[in-house]
């Protein structure tokens, strides 16, 4: 992340590295762009996010209860599909033909850019008119463009006022004549190529032969594994529509400009549900999932003021969707008033099942049209398998409609990290107020739930503390720390986001009580060990 990131984001990034939440992938070799490794605390945090999701979406549902607010009883089940799938899956899903960005290359700097992300402005000097471009954060745009224009016209800083401007800053997409464009990293004009399609799927080869037939793709989303297994799940379990299938797993996209820490990366984890329902009740289910998913983020601590639910307008909707909403969060790396997507909830109609059944002719224009041979018989470019559903009770046969809540585990983890980051004041060993950094995670997400701290390293306190530590560790992640002044140990735990510290002192040895310190209020309460344990248990359950 460059120096331009807002100060708070820089602090979060450096805390993440310092305390072992996140490291740049392959750092000792200079790093791998768009890939990140979760460190000892990060891995626990992300596991807790995924676990909270799975528990909300799958394990806390059963097949008999009618949930409050739900349209009717429903079941939820899971899958764990392979990352490499039959190439035809991606043809029928549309990813092979449609999953691409328009890219431009710079012949001079050899850099590649997303066409829609290059922005610039027409700059004028004497009789020259050049579209000057820059890649930067919005708040730095005017200075960056001025610097580029100066370079383009070969002027010195004090000659800047000779430069005139024509119109506002606009996307390169508005420009037709590339000969007049001064690329973001170029030394002269006219070095950018025309936009070209660039597929975002990672390609690989399977087997010993490296030919066209052996080409396979790393999945760009987990959803397709669910669709192609729809029949298997229906036939092998006793689920009845409405029901949902959940999956958590890695996805890969060759993003052109990975950025903003773990927000846009090339290897990430998704948490997706495909919820299959009768077409007649699909709108109701769409609204149900949209609202329920929004509530999940709030329940785990994202504040109302930073979270929005954005319904897509008619023009934004995919041709098959009758409703899509994004849950978005005001990440600190975004300019004021802008939000980044955490999750999309889409009403996908019967598009996916139908595609895997029948295939598509021209996905862009005739998505549901079936190809026919010279005798008028349908040519199945899809699997040709009947993926419709027959209700075992009503005998009603139909192609289910699908509601898809699709979330990113890394983006959710990043949002919880950003939300948790707090700077406030706390007393030091001498009782003087000092600044402290604290990660105020919801106790359920916190990587470590409690720290057990002997007040001093003598008089039997370490032994008593270790006994409590071992006992608690059987139930939840606990940390034992006996190094340094107790105030400093509290601070270390605050930075790791540990909600409770249990201190063992002389009195513990006499009456079995400890002090329980609350991370956020810093209040300390004296209570028996069992009650302290119960308080922690309750906090992480809710
Ligand atoms: P964006 O518009 O930000 O590229 P998208 O609309 O393409 O996202 P979806 O295809 O709907 O995203 O994927 C579902 C979720 O997967 C997103 O809401 C996001 O949380 C996550 N996700 C998608 N692409 C990435 C990525 N490159 N890095 C991290 N998470 C991602």
mmCIF file of N, CA, C and O in Angstrom, residues 139-224:
data_model
loop_
_atom_site.group_PDB
_atom_site.id
_atom_site.type_symbol
_atom_site.label_atom_id
_atom_site.label_comp_id
_atom_site.label_asym_id
_atom_site.label_seq_id
_atom_site.Cartn_x
_atom_site.Cartn_y
_atom_site.Cartn_z
ATOM 1 N N UNK A 139 -8.511 11.874 -4.455
ATOM 2 C CA UNK A 139 -8.152 13.166 -3.858
ATOM 3 C C UNK A 139 -6.809 13.699 -4.374
ATOM 4 O O UNK A 139 -6.480 14.851 -4.178
ATOM 5 N N UNK A 140 -6.037 12.829 -5.024
ATOM 6 C CA UNK A 140 -4.741 13.295 -5.536
ATOM 7 C C UNK A 140 -4.745 13.556 -7.031
ATOM 8 O O UNK A 140 -3.726 13.867 -7.633
ATOM 9 N N UNK A 141 -5.934 13.408 -7.612
ATOM 10 C CA UNK A 141 -6.040 13.456 -9.061
ATOM 11 C C UNK A 141 -5.531 14.764 -9.669
ATOM 12 O O UNK A 141 -4.744 14.755 -10.610
ATOM 13 N N UNK A 142 -5.962 15.904 -9.098
ATOM 14 C CA UNK A 142 -5.607 17.156 -9.780
ATOM 15 C C UNK A 142 -4.105 17.406 -9.724
ATOM 16 O O UNK A 142 -3.503 17.810 -10.720
ATOM 17 N N UNK A 143 -3.480 17.104 -8.592
ATOM 18 C CA UNK A 143 -2.034 17.312 -8.503
ATOM 19 C C UNK A 143 -1.298 16.328 -9.426
ATOM 20 O O UNK A 143 -0.374 16.703 -10.148
ATOM 21 N N UNK A 144 -1.743 15.084 -9.434
ATOM 22 C CA UNK A 144 -1.079 14.077 -10.263
ATOM 23 C C UNK A 144 -1.192 14.433 -11.739
ATOM 24 O O UNK A 144 -0.214 14.317 -12.495
ATOM 25 N N UNK A 145 -2.364 14.938 -12.151
ATOM 26 C CA UNK A 145 -2.540 15.273 -13.566
ATOM 27 C C UNK A 145 -1.705 16.493 -13.943
ATOM 28 O O UNK A 145 -1.141 16.566 -15.040
ATOM 29 N N UNK A 146 -1.621 17.435 -13.028
ATOM 30 C CA UNK A 146 -0.771 18.603 -13.293
ATOM 31 C C UNK A 146 0.687 18.156 -13.478
ATOM 32 O O UNK A 146 1.375 18.588 -14.408
ATOM 33 N N UNK A 147 1.151 17.264 -12.595
ATOM 34 C CA UNK A 147 2.538 16.784 -12.692
ATOM 35 C C UNK A 147 2.759 16.047 -14.016
ATOM 36 O O UNK A 147 3.802 16.189 -14.667
ATOM 37 N N UNK A 148 1.764 15.259 -14.438
ATOM 38 C CA UNK A 148 1.899 14.515 -15.698
ATOM 39 C C UNK A 148 1.890 15.474 -16.896
ATOM 40 O O UNK A 148 2.639 15.297 -17.852
ATOM 41 N N UNK A 149 1.040 16.501 -16.810
ATOM 42 C CA UNK A 149 0.971 17.467 -17.918
ATOM 43 C C UNK A 149 2.297 18.213 -18.047
ATOM 44 O O UNK A 149 2.813 18.423 -19.151
ATOM 45 N N UNK A 150 2.865 18.559 -16.915
ATOM 46 C CA UNK A 150 4.159 19.247 -16.908
ATOM 47 C C UNK A 150 5.214 18.383 -17.599
ATOM 48 O O UNK A 150 5.989 18.844 -18.424
ATOM 49 N N UNK A 151 5.188 17.103 -17.260
ATOM 50 C CA UNK A 151 6.147 16.165 -17.842
ATOM 51 C C UNK A 151 5.896 16.035 -19.355
ATOM 52 O O UNK A 151 6.828 16.039 -20.163
ATOM 53 N N UNK A 152 4.632 15.910 -19.689
ATOM 54 C CA UNK A 152 4.258 15.707 -21.088
ATOM 55 C C UNK A 152 4.748 16.869 -21.960
ATOM 56 O O UNK A 152 5.281 16.660 -23.045
ATOM 57 N N UNK A 153 4.594 18.098 -21.459
ATOM 58 C CA UNK A 153 4.988 19.262 -22.252
ATOM 59 C C UNK A 153 6.446 19.685 -21.999
ATOM 60 O O UNK A 153 6.919 20.673 -22.554
ATOM 61 N N UNK A 154 7.137 18.949 -21.137
ATOM 62 C CA UNK A 154 8.539 19.243 -20.856
ATOM 63 C C UNK A 154 8.741 20.601 -20.193
ATOM 64 O O UNK A 154 9.680 21.335 -20.533
ATOM 65 N N UNK A 155 7.855 20.945 -19.283
ATOM 66 C CA UNK A 155 7.941 22.246 -18.604
ATOM 67 C C UNK A 155 8.610 22.119 -17.239
ATOM 68 O O UNK A 155 8.645 21.029 -16.660
ATOM 69 N N UNK A 156 9.101 23.242 -16.730
ATOM 70 C CA UNK A 156 9.584 23.250 -15.353
ATOM 71 C C UNK A 156 8.432 23.607 -14.420
ATOM 72 O O UNK A 156 7.429 24.167 -14.879
ATOM 73 N N UNK A 157 8.612 23.327 -13.120
ATOM 74 C CA UNK A 157 7.508 23.535 -12.174
ATOM 75 C C UNK A 157 6.975 24.965 -12.223
ATOM 76 O O UNK A 157 5.767 25.196 -12.177
ATOM 77 N N UNK A 158 7.898 25.913 -12.364
ATOM 78 C CA UNK A 158 7.431 27.314 -12.327
ATOM 79 C C UNK A 158 6.680 27.718 -13.599
ATOM 80 O O UNK A 158 6.090 28.790 -13.661
ATOM 81 N N UNK A 159 6.711 26.835 -14.607
ATOM 82 C CA UNK A 159 5.981 27.146 -15.850
ATOM 83 C C UNK A 159 4.586 26.517 -15.893
ATOM 84 O O UNK A 159 3.892 26.586 -16.901
ATOM 85 N N UNK A 160 4.200 25.903 -14.771
ATOM 86 C CA UNK A 160 2.926 25.183 -14.745
ATOM 87 C C UNK A 160 1.725 26.016 -15.154
ATOM 88 O O UNK A 160 0.773 25.509 -15.727
ATOM 89 N N UNK A 161 1.785 27.334 -14.838
ATOM 90 C CA UNK A 161 0.594 28.142 -15.132
ATOM 91 C C UNK A 161 0.393 28.381 -16.628
ATOM 92 O O UNK A 161 -0.592 28.975 -17.044
ATOM 93 N N UNK A 162 1.329 27.900 -17.458
ATOM 94 C CA UNK A 162 1.114 28.000 -18.913
ATOM 95 C C UNK A 162 0.130 26.921 -19.403
ATOM 96 O O UNK A 162 -0.385 26.982 -20.508
ATOM 97 N N UNK A 163 -0.088 25.915 -18.527
ATOM 98 C CA UNK A 163 -0.951 24.798 -18.943
ATOM 99 C C UNK A 163 -2.417 25.177 -18.776
ATOM 100 O O UNK A 163 -2.826 25.664 -17.721
ATOM 101 N N UNK A 164 -3.191 24.943 -19.819
ATOM 102 C CA UNK A 164 -4.642 25.156 -19.728
ATOM 103 C C UNK A 164 -5.364 23.824 -19.724
ATOM 104 O O UNK A 164 -4.788 22.790 -20.090
ATOM 105 N N UNK A 165 -6.616 23.833 -19.302
ATOM 106 C CA UNK A 165 -7.381 22.580 -19.235
ATOM 107 C C UNK A 165 -8.672 22.711 -20.021
ATOM 108 O O UNK A 165 -9.295 23.766 -20.026
ATOM 109 N N UNK A 166 -9.069 21.622 -20.616
ATOM 110 C CA UNK A 166 -10.304 21.616 -21.400
ATOM 111 C C UNK A 166 -11.222 20.527 -20.826
ATOM 112 O O UNK A 166 -10.958 19.338 -20.990
ATOM 113 N N UNK A 167 -12.248 20.923 -20.131
ATOM 114 C CA UNK A 167 -13.186 19.954 -19.550
ATOM 115 C C UNK A 167 -12.699 19.401 -18.221
ATOM 116 O O UNK A 167 -11.618 19.771 -17.736
ATOM 117 N N UNK A 168 -13.520 18.498 -17.666
ATOM 118 C CA UNK A 168 -13.240 17.920 -16.349
ATOM 119 C C UNK A 168 -12.426 16.634 -16.479
ATOM 120 O O UNK A 168 -12.151 16.175 -17.575
ATOM 121 N N UNK A 169 -12.093 16.038 -15.311
ATOM 122 C CA UNK A 169 -11.409 14.738 -15.314
ATOM 123 C C UNK A 169 -12.432 13.672 -15.714
ATOM 124 O O UNK A 169 -13.516 13.610 -15.139
ATOM 125 N N UNK A 170 -12.097 12.879 -16.721
ATOM 126 C CA UNK A 170 -13.031 11.845 -17.206
ATOM 127 C C UNK A 170 -12.276 10.538 -17.448
ATOM 128 O O UNK A 170 -11.045 10.504 -17.471
ATOM 129 N N UNK A 171 -13.030 9.477 -17.648
ATOM 130 C CA UNK A 171 -12.415 8.174 -17.907
ATOM 131 C C UNK A 171 -11.825 8.140 -19.316
ATOM 132 O O UNK A 171 -12.344 8.781 -20.240
ATOM 133 N N UNK A 172 -10.790 7.355 -19.492
ATOM 134 C CA UNK A 172 -10.183 7.179 -20.812
ATOM 135 C C UNK A 172 -11.197 6.592 -21.802
ATOM 136 O O UNK A 172 -11.048 6.735 -23.017
ATOM 137 N N UNK A 173 -12.245 5.965 -21.242
ATOM 138 C CA UNK A 173 -13.273 5.383 -22.119
ATOM 139 C C UNK A 173 -13.945 6.429 -23.004
ATOM 140 O O UNK A 173 -14.561 6.092 -24.008
ATOM 141 N N UNK A 174 -13.830 7.701 -22.630
ATOM 142 C CA UNK A 174 -14.479 8.756 -23.421
ATOM 143 C C UNK A 174 -13.595 9.201 -24.597
ATOM 144 O O UNK A 174 -14.013 10.026 -25.405
ATOM 145 N N UNK A 175 -12.381 8.685 -24.654
ATOM 146 C CA UNK A 175 -11.434 9.165 -25.670
ATOM 147 C C UNK A 175 -11.338 8.175 -26.822
ATOM 148 O O UNK A 175 -11.215 6.964 -26.592
ATOM 149 N N UNK A 176 -11.390 8.699 -28.050
ATOM 150 C CA UNK A 176 -11.319 7.791 -29.200
ATOM 151 C C UNK A 176 -9.940 7.730 -29.817
ATOM 152 O O UNK A 176 -9.473 6.675 -30.210
ATOM 153 N N UNK A 177 -9.285 8.887 -29.888
ATOM 154 C CA UNK A 177 -7.994 8.924 -30.580
ATOM 155 C C UNK A 177 -6.851 8.706 -29.587
ATOM 156 O O UNK A 177 -6.452 9.612 -28.861
ATOM 157 N N UNK A 178 -6.306 7.479 -29.591
ATOM 158 C CA UNK A 178 -5.257 7.145 -28.618
ATOM 159 C C UNK A 178 -3.913 7.806 -28.923
ATOM 160 O O UNK A 178 -3.032 7.825 -28.082
ATOM 161 N N UNK A 179 -3.758 8.360 -30.152
ATOM 162 C CA UNK A 179 -2.495 9.028 -30.479
ATOM 163 C C UNK A 179 -2.291 10.279 -29.627
ATOM 164 O O UNK A 179 -1.186 10.738 -29.424
ATOM 165 N N UNK A 180 -3.402 10.805 -29.138
ATOM 166 C CA UNK A 180 -3.301 12.043 -28.340
ATOM 167 C C UNK A 180 -3.259 11.769 -26.834
ATOM 168 O O UNK A 180 -3.376 12.691 -26.040
ATOM 169 N N UNK A 181 -3.128 10.496 -26.481
ATOM 170 C CA UNK A 181 -3.175 10.165 -25.049
ATOM 171 C C UNK A 181 -1.763 10.019 -24.480
ATOM 172 O O UNK A 181 -0.907 9.353 -25.072
ATOM 173 N N UNK A 182 -1.546 10.646 -23.337
ATOM 174 C CA UNK A 182 -0.264 10.523 -22.622
ATOM 175 C C UNK A 182 -0.506 9.521 -21.488
ATOM 176 O O UNK A 182 -1.187 9.822 -20.508
ATOM 177 N N UNK A 183 -0.011 8.289 -21.651
ATOM 178 C CA UNK A 183 -0.292 7.180 -20.727
ATOM 179 C C UNK A 183 0.172 7.465 -19.303
ATOM 180 O O UNK A 183 1.063 8.295 -19.090
ATOM 181 N N UNK A 184 -0.385 6.756 -18.330
ATOM 182 C CA UNK A 184 -0.091 7.054 -16.913
ATOM 183 C C UNK A 184 1.382 6.918 -16.543
ATOM 184 O O UNK A 184 1.844 7.565 -15.612
ATOM 185 N N UNK A 185 2.133 6.050 -17.269
ATOM 186 C CA UNK A 185 3.557 5.887 -16.931
ATOM 187 C C UNK A 185 4.460 6.138 -18.142
ATOM 188 O O UNK A 185 5.632 5.766 -18.132
ATOM 189 N N UNK A 186 3.875 6.728 -19.179
ATOM 190 C CA UNK A 186 4.641 6.879 -20.424
ATOM 191 C C UNK A 186 5.498 8.134 -20.417
ATOM 192 O O UNK A 186 5.273 9.047 -19.621
ATOM 193 N N UNK A 187 6.478 8.163 -21.365
ATOM 194 C CA UNK A 187 7.314 9.365 -21.488
ATOM 195 C C UNK A 187 6.895 10.173 -22.714
ATOM 196 O O UNK A 187 7.330 11.287 -22.919
ATOM 197 N N UNK A 188 6.097 9.545 -23.584
ATOM 198 C CA UNK A 188 5.587 10.280 -24.748
ATOM 199 C C UNK A 188 4.147 9.892 -25.041
ATOM 200 O O UNK A 188 3.660 8.914 -24.486
ATOM 201 N N UNK A 189 3.496 10.644 -25.909
ATOM 202 C CA UNK A 189 2.090 10.353 -26.216
ATOM 203 C C UNK A 189 1.974 9.199 -27.218
ATOM 204 O O UNK A 189 2.930 8.861 -27.914
ATOM 205 N N UNK A 190 0.798 8.605 -27.271
ATOM 206 C CA UNK A 190 0.489 7.594 -28.289
ATOM 207 C C UNK A 190 1.081 6.221 -28.029
ATOM 208 O O UNK A 190 1.295 5.457 -28.965
ATOM 209 N N UNK A 191 1.378 5.894 -26.766
ATOM 210 C CA UNK A 191 1.992 4.577 -26.506
ATOM 211 C C UNK A 191 0.974 3.540 -26.038
ATOM 212 O O UNK A 191 1.332 2.390 -25.794
ATOM 213 N N UNK A 192 -0.286 3.942 -25.857
ATOM 214 C CA UNK A 192 -1.279 2.981 -25.352
ATOM 215 C C UNK A 192 -1.916 2.219 -26.509
ATOM 216 O O UNK A 192 -2.219 2.796 -27.557
ATOM 217 N N UNK A 193 -2.153 0.925 -26.277
ATOM 218 C CA UNK A 193 -2.823 0.118 -27.304
ATOM 219 C C UNK A 193 -4.333 0.313 -27.192
ATOM 220 O O UNK A 193 -4.829 0.800 -26.181
ATOM 221 N N UNK A 194 -5.064 -0.107 -28.200
ATOM 222 C CA UNK A 194 -6.533 -0.094 -28.137
ATOM 223 C C UNK A 194 -6.971 -1.068 -27.037
ATOM 224 O O UNK A 194 -6.264 -2.046 -26.758
ATOM 225 N N UNK A 195 -8.151 -0.842 -26.433
ATOM 226 C CA UNK A 195 -8.608 -1.781 -25.397
ATOM 227 C C UNK A 195 -8.820 -3.190 -25.946
ATOM 228 O O UNK A 195 -9.282 -3.355 -27.063
ATOM 229 N N UNK A 196 -8.423 -4.172 -25.142
ATOM 230 C CA UNK A 196 -8.586 -5.582 -25.518
ATOM 231 C C UNK A 196 -9.224 -6.327 -24.368
ATOM 232 O O UNK A 196 -9.004 -5.971 -23.207
ATOM 233 N N UNK A 197 -9.931 -7.385 -24.705
ATOM 234 C CA UNK A 197 -10.550 -8.175 -23.642
ATOM 235 C C UNK A 197 -9.500 -9.021 -22.933
ATOM 236 O O UNK A 197 -8.614 -9.577 -23.555
ATOM 237 N N UNK A 198 -9.640 -9.109 -21.645
ATOM 238 C CA UNK A 198 -8.687 -9.885 -20.853
ATOM 239 C C UNK A 198 -9.489 -10.737 -19.885
ATOM 240 O O UNK A 198 -10.192 -10.205 -19.017
ATOM 241 N N UNK A 199 -9.458 -12.051 -20.077
ATOM 242 C CA UNK A 199 -10.260 -12.921 -19.215
ATOM 243 C C UNK A 199 -9.640 -13.002 -17.830
ATOM 244 O O UNK A 199 -8.423 -13.114 -17.688
ATOM 245 N N UNK A 200 -10.498 -12.928 -16.821
ATOM 246 C CA UNK A 200 -9.994 -12.887 -15.448
ATOM 247 C C UNK A 200 -9.734 -14.273 -14.863
ATOM 248 O O UNK A 200 -9.276 -14.381 -13.734
ATOM 249 N N UNK A 201 -10.044 -15.321 -15.629
ATOM 250 C CA UNK A 201 -9.823 -16.659 -15.068
ATOM 251 C C UNK A 201 -8.363 -17.091 -15.231
ATOM 252 O O UNK A 201 -7.756 -16.889 -16.284
ATOM 253 N N UNK A 202 -7.836 -17.723 -14.200
ATOM 254 C CA UNK A 202 -6.484 -18.286 -14.268
ATOM 255 C C UNK A 202 -6.563 -19.597 -15.045
ATOM 256 O O UNK A 202 -7.399 -20.454 -14.754
ATOM 257 N N UNK A 203 -5.661 -19.731 -15.989
ATOM 258 C CA UNK A 203 -5.650 -20.916 -16.840
ATOM 259 C C UNK A 203 -4.546 -21.856 -16.363
ATOM 260 O O UNK A 203 -3.490 -21.395 -15.956
ATOM 261 N N UNK A 204 -4.794 -23.134 -16.448
ATOM 262 C CA UNK A 204 -3.725 -24.092 -16.171
ATOM 263 C C UNK A 204 -3.918 -25.292 -17.097
ATOM 264 O O UNK A 204 -4.823 -25.297 -17.922
ATOM 265 N N UNK A 205 -3.047 -26.274 -16.986
ATOM 266 C CA UNK A 205 -3.203 -27.487 -17.785
ATOM 267 C C UNK A 205 -3.276 -28.680 -16.867
ATOM 268 O O UNK A 205 -2.543 -28.755 -15.887
ATOM 269 N N UNK A 206 -4.134 -29.617 -17.224
ATOM 270 C CA UNK A 206 -4.266 -30.821 -16.404
ATOM 271 C C UNK A 206 -3.677 -32.000 -17.149
ATOM 272 O O UNK A 206 -3.943 -32.174 -18.336
ATOM 273 N N UNK A 207 -2.897 -32.797 -16.440
ATOM 274 C CA UNK A 207 -2.327 -33.990 -17.059
ATOM 275 C C UNK A 207 -0.977 -33.704 -17.686
ATOM 276 O O UNK A 207 -0.443 -32.598 -17.587
ATOM 277 N N UNK A 208 -0.449 -34.718 -18.351
ATOM 278 C CA UNK A 208 0.922 -34.633 -18.843
ATOM 279 C C UNK A 208 1.045 -33.787 -20.104
ATOM 280 O O UNK A 208 2.088 -33.206 -20.368
ATOM 281 N N UNK A 209 -0.030 -33.716 -20.891
ATOM 282 C CA UNK A 209 0.067 -32.985 -22.160
ATOM 283 C C UNK A 209 -0.353 -31.534 -21.988
ATOM 284 O O UNK A 209 -1.372 -31.252 -21.374
ATOM 285 N N UNK A 210 0.447 -30.650 -22.544
ATOM 286 C CA UNK A 210 0.121 -29.226 -22.458
ATOM 287 C C UNK A 210 -0.476 -28.759 -23.777
ATOM 288 O O UNK A 210 0.126 -28.024 -24.522
ATOM 289 N N UNK A 211 -1.668 -29.219 -24.102
ATOM 290 C CA UNK A 211 -2.285 -28.771 -25.340
ATOM 291 C C UNK A 211 -3.647 -28.159 -25.030
ATOM 292 O O UNK A 211 -4.066 -28.080 -23.873
ATOM 293 N N UNK A 212 -4.363 -27.732 -26.065
ATOM 294 C CA UNK A 212 -5.652 -27.060 -25.870
ATOM 295 C C UNK A 212 -6.639 -27.921 -25.090
ATOM 296 O O UNK A 212 -7.425 -27.437 -24.299
ATOM 297 N N UNK A 213 -6.563 -29.238 -25.327
ATOM 298 C CA UNK A 213 -7.525 -30.140 -24.683
ATOM 299 C C UNK A 213 -7.277 -30.267 -23.176
ATOM 300 O O UNK A 213 -8.165 -30.690 -22.435
ATOM 301 N N UNK A 214 -6.072 -29.963 -22.760
ATOM 302 C CA UNK A 214 -5.766 -30.139 -21.334
ATOM 303 C C UNK A 214 -6.000 -28.862 -20.522
ATOM 304 O O UNK A 214 -5.737 -28.822 -19.333
ATOM 305 N N UNK A 215 -6.485 -27.827 -21.191
ATOM 306 C CA UNK A 215 -6.677 -26.543 -20.490
ATOM 307 C C UNK A 215 -7.776 -26.667 -19.436
ATOM 308 O O UNK A 215 -8.836 -27.232 -19.674
ATOM 309 N N UNK A 216 -7.472 -26.151 -18.245
ATOM 310 C CA UNK A 216 -8.471 -26.089 -17.164
ATOM 311 C C UNK A 216 -8.341 -24.707 -16.516
ATOM 312 O O UNK A 216 -7.368 -23.987 -16.751
ATOM 313 N N UNK A 217 -9.333 -24.364 -15.710
ATOM 314 C CA UNK A 217 -9.330 -23.038 -15.080
ATOM 315 C C UNK A 217 -9.466 -23.171 -13.573
ATOM 316 O O UNK A 217 -10.149 -24.076 -13.087
ATOM 317 N N UNK A 218 -8.822 -22.272 -12.852
ATOM 318 C CA UNK A 218 -9.074 -22.195 -11.411
ATOM 319 C C UNK A 218 -10.409 -21.480 -11.247
ATOM 320 O O UNK A 218 -10.633 -20.446 -11.879
ATOM 321 N N UNK A 219 -11.292 -21.994 -10.409
ATOM 322 C CA UNK A 219 -12.633 -21.407 -10.344
ATOM 323 C C UNK A 219 -12.593 -19.927 -9.929
ATOM 324 O O UNK A 219 -11.885 -19.567 -8.991
ATOM 325 N N UNK A 220 -13.358 -19.095 -10.634
ATOM 326 C CA UNK A 220 -13.421 -17.682 -10.241
ATOM 327 C C UNK A 220 -14.525 -17.414 -9.225
ATOM 328 O O UNK A 220 -14.692 -16.287 -8.761
ATOM 329 N N UNK A 221 -15.324 -18.438 -8.917
ATOM 330 C CA UNK A 221 -16.351 -18.324 -7.874
ATOM 331 C C UNK A 221 -16.706 -19.734 -7.425
ATOM 332 O O UNK A 221 -16.491 -20.703 -8.157
ATOM 333 N N UNK A 222 -17.237 -19.832 -6.214
ATOM 334 C CA UNK A 222 -17.562 -21.166 -5.703
ATOM 335 C C UNK A 222 -18.953 -21.619 -6.158
ATOM 336 O O UNK A 222 -19.288 -22.793 -6.115
ATOM 337 N N UNK A 223 -19.776 -20.651 -6.607
ATOM 338 C CA UNK A 223 -21.188 -20.916 -6.891
ATOM 339 C C UNK A 223 -21.410 -22.067 -7.875
ATOM 340 O O UNK A 223 -22.329 -22.873 -7.686
ATOM 341 N N UNK A 224 -20.584 -22.145 -8.917
ATOM 342 C CA UNK A 224 -20.876 -23.131 -9.965
ATOM 343 C C UNK A 224 -20.791 -24.568 -9.465
ATOM 344 O O UNK A 224 -21.490 -25.449 -9.953
#
